[in-house]
Amino acid sequence: MYGGAPNEFLRDVVRLTTMRDCLEALRLDKLHQEQFAPEAPFREGTIIKLDGPEHLKRRRILNRLVRKEAHARWRQDVLLPTIRQELGAVLSQPGPDGIARVDLVPFSMGFFNVMACALTGLDLLTRQDRALMLELIEPLNNGDALRWADDIEGRVAEGVAAMEVFRDKFFRPSLERRRELLQKAQASEQAASDLPIDMMMLVALEADPAWRDEDNAVRNVMQFMIGASHTNVHPLGYAIDELESWFERHPEDYELRVEPTFLEGAVNEALRLHTIGPTLWRVAADDLTLSSGVSIRAGQTIAVEIAEASVDLAAYGPDAAVFNPHRKVSGGVYPYGLAFGSGAHMCQGLPVVIGAEGIDGILVHVLKAFYEAGVRRDLDLPNKRQEGFRDSYTSYPIAFDPARRPAAAGASRQV
Amino acid sequence: MASIDDIPIGGLRRVDVGAIAICLAKTGASEVFAVSDTCSHQFYSLSEGELIGAEIECPQHSSRFDVRTGDPTGLPATEPIEVYAVRVEGPHVYVDL
């Protein structure tokens, strides 16, 4: 079920599938992040792989980028202008029927990457920069799921080559610009409050001494950018698809399509039902027994089955597997399931994705803008999905239909 | 329980009283609040986090709480934390448990 060739790693696995077991296990210090040597060029020394005090120290540093004050500034300076600009470009080129069409997957990959690079502090100064960064993402992301790849050596070589391009074209120039800004601030030529709040500025400030090692800093910056980038493409596609099906079954809810609270529920459900990966892996550092009685021996691999646990009937009720944007949860479970994991390694980007209040996250804002612009499935073109290790859309054609815009928005409203 | 001068303005300090872990948050020269040191989300120590205005931020997941009321003000926490009454007398901080 995990894809790839038979793997030694899977020889002695404990699978956890209930929400209760998964939440408990992810909270345990005795379960460490799994390590896989070929991933080292991409992930060694990053927040993904660190454990214990070093991991907490790194999270505290990076919290500065995702806390609500920083997020509010990023939302005003980056998120909302980027949505307006990118969506405006699509809407400005309607077909002869007045309907603008676009493939959601490459479209959203593009604008989410712009937003992610702004949060990371990787300057995309030209259209060429933007295109190059998008080309690099896939090979840079080679550290992910490498364990299941057929050609590990080839993928590592490809990823390392991409990292060198990333370093020369983006990392070093962006760092140099921030060092110059810092010098200006120190010389009182620029207000310190106007300095960018981004990861490259933290690197320039040497907020973590580990980042004095350029290789370490490159890996960390790269992973932060990737984590903030196309992980949003996946839930956005599913949120629209699930919502469109929901509106077919519940036309009375269609008027709620631009209501942030309703969209928050839809985002939570899309995240819960379509976790970006099926499993989180841990390795037991010691013998332990979960409160449910599951015994784990030191050295065993733990498969925390987050996709399965996120539809656990005991946690979400008899309709757990069904999308319901009005769902209410209780009993200490997350409305978004284990989409962000849990415990010490819970996704640090959670406040960006769902916001501090649930309705101010990136996905609610994008969905609201899309529905204000009359989004619907493009009924003329089929979507395409890649199934396997990850179930995701590779193509999802959408249309912005003026007839579908909310009455208050008006047919000619700019978004 | 503690000396007010031991905590910088904008600082946090953990104090253990028996089995109760308390987080003291100093928001002004003579203004101190006391809340449970345990995040209601996943039980991490809040005193290892940061005080931002009158809100405490959990170091692990950025959950936020108003130190005056204990109310959650930032996800992923959704449950409040305990708040304790504080008296500042001279340099001494007293907490009613």
Short mmCIF file of C-alpha atoms in Angstrom, two decimals:
data_model
loop_
_atom_site.label_atom_id
_atom_site.label_comp_id
_atom_site.label_asym_id
_atom_site.label_seq_id
_atom_site.Cartn_x
_atom_site.Cartn_y
_atom_site.Cartn_z
CA MET A 1 0.00 0.00 0.00
CA TYR A 2 2.96 2.35 0.35
CA GLY A 3 4.24 1.86 -3.20
CA GLY A 4 7.76 1.14 -4.39
CA ALA A 5 9.78 -2.03 -3.96
CA PRO A 6 9.69 -4.36 -0.94
CA ASN A 7 11.41 -2.46 1.80
CA GLU A 8 13.39 -3.58 4.84
CA PHE A 9 11.82 -0.68 6.72
CA LEU A 10 8.44 -2.41 6.53
CA ARG A 11 9.64 -5.75 7.93
CA ASP A 12 8.62 -5.00 11.51
CA VAL A 13 5.84 -2.44 11.53
CA VAL A 14 3.17 -1.57 14.07
CA ARG A 15 0.22 0.05 12.30
CA LEU A 16 -1.88 2.52 14.28
CA THR A 17 -5.24 3.25 12.69
CA THR A 18 -7.51 4.70 15.38
CA MET A 19 -7.60 8.39 16.21
CA ARG A 20 -7.01 7.59 19.86
CA ASP A 21 -3.86 5.55 19.22
CA CYS A 22 -2.52 7.99 16.65
CA LEU A 23 -2.99 11.05 18.86
CA GLU A 24 -1.36 9.30 21.80
CA ALA A 25 1.56 7.97 19.76
CA LEU A 26 2.33 11.27 18.05
CA ARG A 27 2.55 12.92 21.46
CA LEU A 28 5.17 10.49 22.78
CA ASP A 29 8.80 11.58 23.07
CA LYS A 30 9.82 7.94 22.79
CA LEU A 31 8.71 7.79 19.19
CA HIS A 32 11.28 9.52 17.02
CA GLN A 33 11.24 10.75 13.48
CA GLU A 34 12.32 7.99 11.12
CA GLN A 35 15.66 8.63 9.42
CA PHE A 36 16.61 7.46 5.95
CA ALA A 37 20.22 8.13 4.95
CA PRO A 38 19.63 9.02 1.26
CA GLU A 39 17.32 11.86 2.39
CA ALA A 40 20.17 13.57 4.24
CA PRO A 41 21.16 16.02 1.45
CA PHE A 42 17.62 17.41 1.55
CA ARG A 43 16.42 16.99 5.10
CA GLU A 44 19.29 16.54 7.57
CA GLY A 45 19.17 19.15 10.33
CA THR A 46 15.75 20.42 9.30
CA ILE A 47 12.71 20.73 11.50
CA ILE A 48 11.28 17.65 9.78
CA LYS A 49 14.02 15.41 11.11
CA LEU A 50 15.10 17.00 14.39
CA ASP A 51 13.76 15.70 17.68
CA GLY A 52 13.82 16.84 21.31
CA PRO A 53 15.13 20.22 22.55
CA GLU A 54 16.82 21.07 19.26
CA HIS A 55 13.52 20.62 17.46
CA LEU A 56 11.65 22.78 19.97
CA LYS A 57 14.28 25.51 19.69
CA ARG A 58 13.90 25.57 15.92
CA ARG A 59 10.11 25.70 16.15
CA ARG A 60 10.29 28.66 18.51
CA ILE A 61 12.39 30.54 15.99
CA LEU A 62 10.12 29.74 13.07
CA ASN A 63 6.97 30.55 15.07
CA ARG A 64 7.82 34.20 14.44
CA LEU A 65 6.86 33.69 10.80
CA VAL A 66 3.51 32.04 11.34
CA ARG A 67 2.19 33.76 14.46
CA LYS A 68 -0.95 35.78 13.95
CA GLU A 69 0.72 39.21 13.85
CA ALA A 70 3.10 38.08 11.10
CA HIS A 71 0.29 36.26 9.37
CA ALA A 72 -1.91 39.38 9.40
CA ARG A 73 0.86 41.38 7.73
CA TRP A 74 1.54 38.61 5.20
CA ARG A 75 -2.18 38.34 4.49
CA GLN A 76 -2.41 42.05 3.67
CA ASP A 77 0.88 42.36 1.83
CA VAL A 78 1.01 39.04 0.00
CA LEU A 79 -2.01 36.76 0.22
CA LEU A 80 -4.81 39.12 -0.76
CA PRO A 81 -2.87 41.07 -3.45
CA THR A 82 -1.62 37.80 -4.96
CA ILE A 83 -5.13 36.34 -5.15
CA ARG A 84 -6.42 39.56 -6.73
CA GLN A 85 -3.61 39.70 -9.25
CA GLU A 86 -3.59 36.02 -10.23
CA LEU A 87 -7.33 35.65 -10.39
CA GLY A 88 -7.65 38.97 -12.20
CA ALA A 89 -5.27 37.73 -14.89
CA VAL A 90 -7.46 34.67 -15.50
CA LEU A 91 -10.73 36.63 -15.41
CA SER A 92 -9.37 39.17 -17.87
CA GLN A 93 -9.22 36.51 -20.57
CA PRO A 94 -12.68 34.96 -20.82
CA GLY A 95 -13.68 32.79 -23.75
CA PRO A 96 -16.29 33.84 -26.34
CA ASP A 97 -19.00 32.67 -23.92
CA GLY A 98 -17.76 35.10 -21.26
CA ILE A 99 -16.46 32.28 -19.10
CA ALA A 100 -12.78 32.20 -18.04
CA ARG A 101 -11.23 28.75 -17.82
CA VAL A 102 -8.06 27.47 -16.20
CA ASP A 103 -6.56 24.24 -14.91
CA LEU A 104 -6.62 24.63 -11.13
CA VAL A 105 -3.54 22.45 -10.52
CA PRO A 106 -0.85 24.46 -12.37
CA PHE A 107 -2.71 27.70 -11.68
CA SER A 108 -2.80 27.21 -7.91
CA MET A 109 0.70 25.72 -7.88
CA GLY A 110 1.87 29.02 -9.36
CA PHE A 111 0.16 31.38 -6.94
CA PHE A 112 0.72 29.26 -3.85
CA ASN A 113 4.40 29.18 -4.73
CA VAL A 114 4.51 32.97 -5.02
CA MET A 115 2.95 33.20 -1.55
CA ALA A 116 5.29 30.55 -0.13
CA CYS A 117 8.36 32.27 -1.54
CA ALA A 118 7.25 35.57 -0.01
CA LEU A 119 6.83 33.91 3.39
CA THR A 120 10.22 32.25 3.01
CA GLY A 121 11.91 35.38 1.68
CA LEU A 122 12.99 33.92 -1.63
CA ASP A 123 12.76 36.80 -4.06
CA LEU A 124 11.04 36.06 -7.37
CA LEU A 125 11.96 39.21 -9.25
CA THR A 126 10.96 38.20 -12.77
CA ARG A 127 8.55 35.87 -14.56
CA GLN A 128 11.60 33.76 -15.39
CA ASP A 129 12.45 33.46 -11.70
CA ARG A 130 8.94 32.31 -11.00
CA ALA A 131 9.03 29.71 -13.77
CA LEU A 132 12.43 28.43 -12.67
CA MET A 133 11.32 28.04 -9.06
CA LEU A 134 8.32 26.00 -10.16
CA GLU A 135 10.61 23.77 -12.23
CA LEU A 136 12.84 23.19 -9.22
CA ILE A 137 10.13 22.21 -6.78
CA GLU A 138 9.65 18.64 -7.90
CA PRO A 139 13.33 17.64 -7.86
CA LEU A 140 13.86 19.61 -4.63
CA ASN A 141 11.02 17.67 -3.08
CA ASN A 142 12.85 14.45 -3.83
CA GLY A 143 13.64 14.02 -0.17
CA ASP A 144 9.98 13.34 0.37
CA ALA A 145 8.90 9.72 -0.19
CA LEU A 146 12.41 8.85 -1.35
CA ARG A 147 12.19 5.65 0.63
CA TRP A 148 9.53 4.38 -1.75
CA ALA A 149 11.25 5.44 -4.98
CA ASP A 150 12.43 2.91 -7.54
CA ASP A 151 15.54 4.87 -8.56
CA ILE A 152 16.83 6.37 -5.33
CA GLU A 153 20.31 7.24 -6.62
CA GLY A 154 18.92 8.94 -9.70
CA ARG A 155 16.44 10.98 -7.72
CA VAL A 156 19.06 12.04 -5.19
CA ALA A 157 21.38 13.19 -8.00
CA GLU A 158 18.56 15.11 -9.63
CA GLY A 159 17.62 16.73 -6.33
CA VAL A 160 21.18 17.70 -5.45
CA ALA A 161 21.61 19.34 -8.87
CA ALA A 162 18.39 21.29 -8.34
CA MET A 163 19.60 22.38 -4.89
CA GLU A 164 22.69 23.95 -6.43
CA VAL A 165 20.55 25.95 -8.84
CA PHE A 166 18.31 26.93 -5.94
CA ARG A 167 21.31 28.04 -3.91
CA ASP A 168 22.83 30.18 -6.67
CA LYS A 169 19.69 31.68 -8.18
CA PHE A 170 17.55 32.22 -5.12
CA PHE A 171 19.14 31.52 -1.74
CA ARG A 172 22.31 33.58 -2.03
CA PRO A 173 20.82 36.64 -3.79
CA SER A 174 17.86 36.75 -1.38
CA LEU A 175 20.19 36.45 1.62
CA GLU A 176 22.43 39.19 0.28
CA ARG A 177 19.46 41.54 -0.12
CA ARG A 178 18.40 40.94 3.45
CA ARG A 179 21.89 41.50 4.79
CA GLU A 180 21.90 44.84 2.98
CA LEU A 181 18.52 45.72 4.50
CA LEU A 182 19.84 44.83 7.93
CA GLN A 183 22.86 47.05 7.43
CA LYS A 184 20.57 49.91 6.42
CA ALA A 185 18.43 49.36 9.50
CA GLN A 186 21.51 49.28 11.71
CA ALA A 187 22.66 52.54 10.11
CA SER A 188 19.15 53.99 10.70
CA GLU A 189 18.65 54.35 6.96
CA GLN A 190 15.62 52.13 7.17
CA ALA A 191 13.07 51.53 9.94
CA ALA A 192 13.57 48.17 11.59
CA SER A 193 9.79 47.74 11.62
CA ASP A 194 9.83 47.78 7.81
CA LEU A 195 12.20 44.83 7.56
CA PRO A 196 10.63 41.79 5.94
CA ILE A 197 9.27 39.11 8.23
CA ASP A 198 10.50 36.04 6.40
CA MET A 199 12.76 33.07 6.88
CA MET A 200 15.64 34.51 4.87
CA MET A 201 15.68 37.45 7.28
CA LEU A 202 15.96 34.99 10.16
CA VAL A 203 18.88 33.38 8.34
CA ALA A 204 20.47 36.83 7.82
CA LEU A 205 20.01 37.48 11.54
CA GLU A 206 21.53 34.05 12.29
CA ALA A 207 18.51 33.43 14.51
CA ASP A 208 19.72 29.85 14.73
CA PRO A 209 23.53 29.48 14.87
CA ALA A 210 23.15 26.23 12.89
CA TRP A 211 22.32 28.39 9.86
CA ARG A 212 25.84 29.79 9.76
CA ASP A 213 26.48 26.52 7.91
CA GLU A 214 25.19 27.42 4.46
CA ASP A 215 24.29 23.84 3.56
CA ASN A 216 22.15 23.57 6.67
CA ALA A 217 20.48 26.92 5.97
CA VAL A 218 19.79 25.97 2.34
CA ARG A 219 18.14 22.71 3.40
CA ASN A 220 16.00 24.46 6.01
CA VAL A 221 14.92 27.28 3.73
CA MET A 222 14.15 24.86 0.92
CA GLN A 223 12.01 22.63 3.13
CA PHE A 224 10.16 25.61 4.57
CA MET A 225 9.36 26.88 1.07
CA ILE A 226 8.24 23.45 -0.15
CA GLY A 227 6.14 22.91 2.95
CA ALA A 228 4.39 26.24 2.43
CA SER A 229 3.93 25.81 -1.28
CA HIS A 230 2.16 23.06 -3.12
CA THR A 231 0.83 21.31 -0.03
CA ASN A 232 -2.06 23.76 -0.42
CA VAL A 233 -2.76 22.73 -4.02
CA HIS A 234 -3.99 19.35 -2.88
CA PRO A 235 -6.67 20.45 -0.35
CA LEU A 236 -7.83 23.33 -2.56
CA GLY A 237 -8.70 20.96 -5.39
CA TYR A 238 -10.50 18.59 -3.08
CA ALA A 239 -12.33 21.42 -1.30
CA ILE A 240 -13.73 22.69 -4.60
CA ASP A 241 -14.61 19.21 -5.80
CA GLU A 242 -16.30 18.25 -2.56
CA LEU A 243 -18.15 21.57 -2.37
CA GLU A 244 -19.44 21.26 -5.93
CA SER A 245 -20.78 17.79 -5.14
CA TRP A 246 -22.23 19.08 -1.87
CA PHE A 247 -24.07 21.90 -3.64
CA GLU A 248 -25.57 19.37 -6.07
CA ARG A 249 -26.97 17.43 -3.13
CA HIS A 250 -27.71 20.51 -1.00
CA PRO A 251 -28.66 23.40 -3.31
CA GLU A 252 -30.01 25.27 -0.29
CA ASP A 253 -26.41 25.76 0.87
CA TYR A 254 -25.22 27.37 -2.35
CA GLU A 255 -25.81 30.84 -0.96
CA LEU A 256 -23.26 30.07 1.77
CA ARG A 257 -20.44 29.65 -0.75
CA VAL A 258 -18.78 32.96 0.18
CA GLU A 259 -19.41 32.70 3.92
CA PRO A 260 -16.05 32.26 5.69
CA THR A 261 -17.46 30.09 8.46
CA PHE A 262 -19.06 27.71 5.96
CA LEU A 263 -15.86 27.64 3.91
CA GLU A 264 -13.87 26.94 7.07
CA GLY A 265 -15.98 23.82 7.56
CA ALA A 266 -15.40 22.83 3.94
CA VAL A 267 -11.63 23.31 4.26
CA ASN A 268 -11.54 21.26 7.45
CA GLU A 269 -13.45 18.44 5.80
CA ALA A 270 -11.30 18.49 2.64
CA LEU A 271 -8.18 18.33 4.80
CA ARG A 272 -9.61 15.54 6.93
CA LEU A 273 -10.84 13.35 4.09
CA HIS A 274 -7.86 13.91 1.80
CA THR A 275 -4.75 14.02 3.95
CA ILE A 276 -1.79 14.87 1.78
CA GLY A 277 -0.07 11.60 2.67
CA PRO A 278 -1.55 8.46 4.17
CA THR A 279 1.04 7.75 6.84
CA LEU A 280 3.46 9.37 9.28
CA TRP A 281 6.43 7.22 10.21
CA ARG A 282 8.10 6.95 13.58
CA VAL A 283 10.68 4.66 15.17
CA ALA A 284 10.38 3.57 18.79
CA ALA A 285 13.35 4.58 20.94
CA ASP A 286 12.12 2.42 23.80
CA ASP A 287 9.57 -0.26 24.66
CA LEU A 288 6.15 1.17 25.38
CA THR A 289 2.48 0.31 25.60
CA LEU A 290 -0.32 2.61 24.47
CA SER A 291 -3.34 3.05 26.71
CA SER A 292 -5.37 0.91 24.29
CA GLY A 293 -2.99 -1.98 24.99
CA VAL A 294 -0.95 -1.79 21.78
CA SER A 295 2.62 -2.85 22.60
CA ILE A 296 5.58 -1.41 20.77
CA ARG A 297 9.16 -2.67 21.08
CA ALA A 298 12.26 -0.50 20.89
CA GLY A 299 13.44 -0.26 17.29
CA GLN A 300 10.09 -1.06 15.72
CA THR A 301 8.73 1.09 12.93
CA ILE A 302 5.40 2.75 13.64
CA ALA A 303 3.03 3.50 10.78
CA VAL A 304 0.73 6.23 12.07
CA GLU A 305 -2.07 5.87 9.56
CA ILE A 306 -3.36 9.43 9.54
CA ALA A 307 -5.69 8.98 6.56
CA GLU A 308 -7.41 6.01 8.18
CA ALA A 309 -7.57 7.63 11.63
CA SER A 310 -9.09 10.77 10.13
CA VAL A 311 -12.20 8.81 9.19
CA ASP A 312 -12.35 6.87 12.46
CA LEU A 313 -16.03 6.30 13.29
CA ALA A 314 -15.31 6.59 17.00
CA ALA A 315 -13.94 10.09 16.48
CA TYR A 316 -16.21 11.48 13.74
CA GLY A 317 -19.39 9.43 13.95
CA PRO A 318 -21.12 7.05 11.56
CA ASP A 319 -20.78 9.45 8.61
CA ALA A 320 -17.06 9.91 9.18
CA ALA A 321 -16.17 9.10 5.57
CA VAL A 322 -18.62 11.61 4.13
CA PHE A 323 -17.91 15.29 3.44
CA ASN A 324 -20.06 17.55 5.61
CA PRO A 325 -19.06 21.21 5.89
CA HIS A 326 -21.46 21.62 8.82
CA ARG A 327 -19.73 18.91 10.88
CA LYS A 328 -19.12 19.69 14.54
CA VAL A 329 -16.47 17.76 16.43
CA SER A 330 -15.84 17.25 20.10
CA GLY A 331 -13.85 15.09 22.43
CA GLY A 332 -10.43 16.49 21.65
CA VAL A 333 -10.29 15.57 17.98
CA TYR A 334 -9.32 18.02 15.29
CA PRO A 335 -11.94 19.16 12.77
CA TYR A 336 -9.26 18.72 10.09
CA GLY A 337 -8.41 15.19 11.21
CA LEU A 338 -4.70 14.42 11.27
CA ALA A 339 -4.02 16.43 8.12
CA PHE A 340 -1.38 18.40 10.02
CA GLY A 341 -0.23 15.47 12.14
CA SER A 342 -0.15 16.07 15.88
CA GLY A 343 2.34 16.23 18.73
CA ALA A 344 5.74 17.87 18.55
CA HIS A 345 5.96 17.54 14.78
CA MET A 346 2.52 18.90 14.00
CA CYS A 347 2.78 20.97 10.83
CA GLN A 348 4.16 24.38 11.71
CA GLY A 349 2.31 25.93 8.80
CA LEU A 350 -1.08 25.19 10.38
CA PRO A 351 -1.66 28.85 11.39
CA VAL A 352 -1.05 29.90 7.79
CA VAL A 353 -3.35 27.28 6.30
CA ILE A 354 -6.28 27.62 8.69
CA GLY A 355 -5.46 30.94 10.37
CA ALA A 356 -5.50 31.80 14.05
CA GLU A 357 -9.29 31.86 14.04
CA GLY A 358 -10.08 29.25 11.41
CA ILE A 359 -11.59 31.72 8.95
CA ASP A 360 -8.48 33.76 8.22
CA GLY A 361 -6.35 31.04 6.68
CA ILE A 362 -5.05 30.88 3.16
CA LEU A 363 -7.53 28.29 1.87
CA VAL A 364 -10.65 30.09 3.10
CA HIS A 365 -9.45 33.31 1.47
CA VAL A 366 -8.72 31.60 -1.84
CA LEU A 367 -12.02 29.72 -1.87
CA LYS A 368 -13.96 32.87 -1.03
CA ALA A 369 -12.29 34.77 -3.87
CA PHE A 370 -12.95 31.87 -6.25
CA TYR A 371 -16.64 31.63 -5.37
CA GLU A 372 -17.02 35.40 -5.59
CA ALA A 373 -15.66 35.01 -9.12
CA GLY A 374 -18.19 32.28 -9.92
CA VAL A 375 -15.97 29.19 -9.82
CA ARG A 376 -17.36 25.83 -10.85
CA ARG A 377 -16.04 22.62 -12.37
CA ASP A 378 -15.31 22.95 -16.07
CA LEU A 379 -17.88 20.47 -17.29
CA ASP A 380 -16.27 20.23 -20.73
CA LEU A 381 -13.02 18.74 -19.46
CA PRO A 382 -12.41 15.75 -17.18
CA ASN A 383 -10.15 16.01 -14.16
CA LYS A 384 -7.20 13.66 -13.80
CA ARG A 385 -6.02 12.00 -10.66
CA GLN A 386 -2.86 10.24 -9.69
CA GLU A 387 -3.58 7.38 -7.38
CA GLY A 388 -1.07 5.39 -5.38
CA PHE A 389 1.23 6.57 -2.63
CA ARG A 390 -0.60 9.87 -2.82
CA ASP A 391 -4.04 10.36 -4.19
CA SER A 392 -4.02 13.79 -5.81
CA TYR A 393 -5.28 15.71 -8.81
CA THR A 394 -2.83 16.20 -11.65
CA SER A 395 -5.38 18.24 -13.55
CA TYR A 396 -8.60 19.87 -12.38
CA PRO A 397 -10.19 22.17 -14.98
CA ILE A 398 -12.32 24.95 -13.48
CA ALA A 399 -14.40 27.73 -14.97
CA PHE A 400 -15.26 31.17 -13.65
CA ASP A 401 -18.82 31.68 -14.74
CA PRO A 402 -20.30 35.19 -14.30
CA ALA A 403 -23.73 33.61 -13.92
CA ARG A 404 -22.51 31.83 -10.79
CA ARG A 405 -21.31 34.91 -8.97
CA PRO A 406 -23.20 35.91 -5.83
CA ALA A 407 -25.79 38.59 -6.50
CA ALA A 408 -24.05 41.13 -4.29
CA ALA A 409 -20.78 40.60 -6.18
CA GLY A 410 -22.34 41.58 -9.51
CA ALA A 411 -21.41 40.21 -12.88
CA SER A 412 -18.63 42.71 -13.42
CA ARG A 413 -17.20 42.84 -9.96
CA GLN A 414 -13.41 42.92 -9.72
CA VAL A 415 -11.97 40.40 -7.32
CA MET B 1 5.75 32.76 45.20
CA ALA B 2 8.24 34.88 43.26
CA SER B 3 9.95 38.23 43.25
CA ILE B 4 8.57 40.60 40.64
CA ASP B 5 12.06 41.79 39.79
CA ASP B 6 13.07 38.29 38.76
CA ILE B 7 10.77 38.44 35.75
CA PRO B 8 11.52 40.89 32.96
CA ILE B 9 8.63 42.86 31.47
CA GLY B 10 7.24 40.71 28.65
CA GLY B 11 8.74 37.64 30.26
CA LEU B 12 7.39 34.32 31.46
CA ARG B 13 8.42 32.23 34.39
CA ARG B 14 7.38 28.79 35.50
CA VAL B 15 6.72 28.18 39.18
CA ASP B 16 5.85 24.74 40.54
CA VAL B 17 3.64 24.56 43.61
CA GLY B 18 3.34 20.93 44.54
CA ALA B 19 1.88 19.24 41.50
CA ILE B 20 0.61 22.50 40.01
CA ALA B 21 2.73 24.16 37.32
CA ILE B 22 2.02 27.86 37.06
CA CYS B 23 3.18 30.28 34.42
CA LEU B 24 3.70 33.87 35.57
CA ALA B 25 3.40 36.44 32.81
CA LYS B 26 4.68 39.96 33.43
CA THR B 27 2.92 42.40 31.13
CA GLY B 28 3.97 45.61 32.90
CA ALA B 29 6.29 46.92 35.59
CA SER B 30 3.92 45.84 38.35
CA GLU B 31 1.44 43.81 36.33
CA VAL B 32 1.69 40.05 36.58
CA PHE B 33 -0.79 37.38 35.60
CA ALA B 34 -0.78 33.73 36.58
CA VAL B 35 -2.11 30.93 34.39
CA SER B 36 -1.68 27.20 34.15
CA ASP B 37 1.68 26.40 32.57
CA THR B 38 0.11 23.55 30.61
CA CYS B 39 -1.23 24.24 27.14
CA SER B 40 -4.79 22.96 26.83
CA HIS B 41 -4.04 21.68 23.32
CA GLN B 42 -1.29 19.14 23.92
CA PHE B 43 0.06 19.88 27.36
CA TYR B 44 3.35 21.55 26.42
CA SER B 45 4.87 24.05 28.84
CA LEU B 46 3.65 27.56 28.06
CA SER B 47 6.45 29.24 29.99
CA GLU B 48 8.81 28.04 27.24
CA GLY B 49 6.79 30.10 24.79
CA GLU B 50 6.56 33.84 24.36
CA LEU B 51 4.43 36.63 25.78
CA ILE B 52 3.07 38.90 23.07
CA GLY B 53 1.14 41.78 24.61
CA ALA B 54 -1.33 40.07 26.93
CA GLU B 55 -1.23 36.80 25.02
CA ILE B 56 0.93 33.80 25.68
CA GLU B 57 2.04 31.73 22.69
CA CYS B 58 2.70 28.02 23.03
CA PRO B 59 6.19 27.18 21.74
CA GLN B 60 5.05 24.02 19.98
CA HIS B 61 2.04 24.92 17.89
CA SER B 62 1.60 28.69 18.32
CA SER B 63 -1.68 28.30 20.20
CA ARG B 64 -2.48 31.56 21.94
CA PHE B 65 -4.18 32.39 25.24
CA ASP B 66 -5.19 35.65 26.87
CA VAL B 67 -3.33 35.66 30.19
CA ARG B 68 -6.06 37.82 31.75
CA THR B 69 -8.89 35.39 31.07
CA GLY B 70 -7.25 32.12 30.01
CA ASP B 71 -9.34 32.12 26.85
CA PRO B 72 -7.82 30.61 23.70
CA THR B 73 -7.12 33.33 21.13
CA GLY B 74 -5.32 31.31 18.49
CA LEU B 75 -5.70 27.81 17.07
CA PRO B 76 -5.06 24.93 17.37
CA ALA B 77 -6.05 25.27 21.05
CA THR B 78 -9.79 25.55 21.54
CA GLU B 79 -10.05 25.05 25.30
CA PRO B 80 -9.17 27.67 27.94
CA ILE B 81 -6.41 27.38 30.50
CA GLU B 82 -6.77 27.93 34.23
CA VAL B 83 -6.29 31.49 35.50
CA TYR B 84 -5.18 32.29 39.06
CA ALA B 85 -5.69 35.52 41.00
CA VAL B 86 -2.47 37.45 41.62
CA ARG B 87 -1.50 40.00 44.25
CA VAL B 88 1.67 42.06 43.99
CA GLU B 89 2.83 43.40 47.35
CA GLY B 90 6.08 45.24 47.17
CA PRO B 91 8.51 43.04 45.34
CA HIS B 92 6.54 39.89 46.07
CA VAL B 93 4.08 38.12 43.79
CA TYR B 94 1.38 36.04 45.48
CA VAL B 95 -0.91 33.65 43.63
CA ASP B 96 -4.21 32.39 45.04
CA LEU B 97 -4.54 28.69 44.32
#
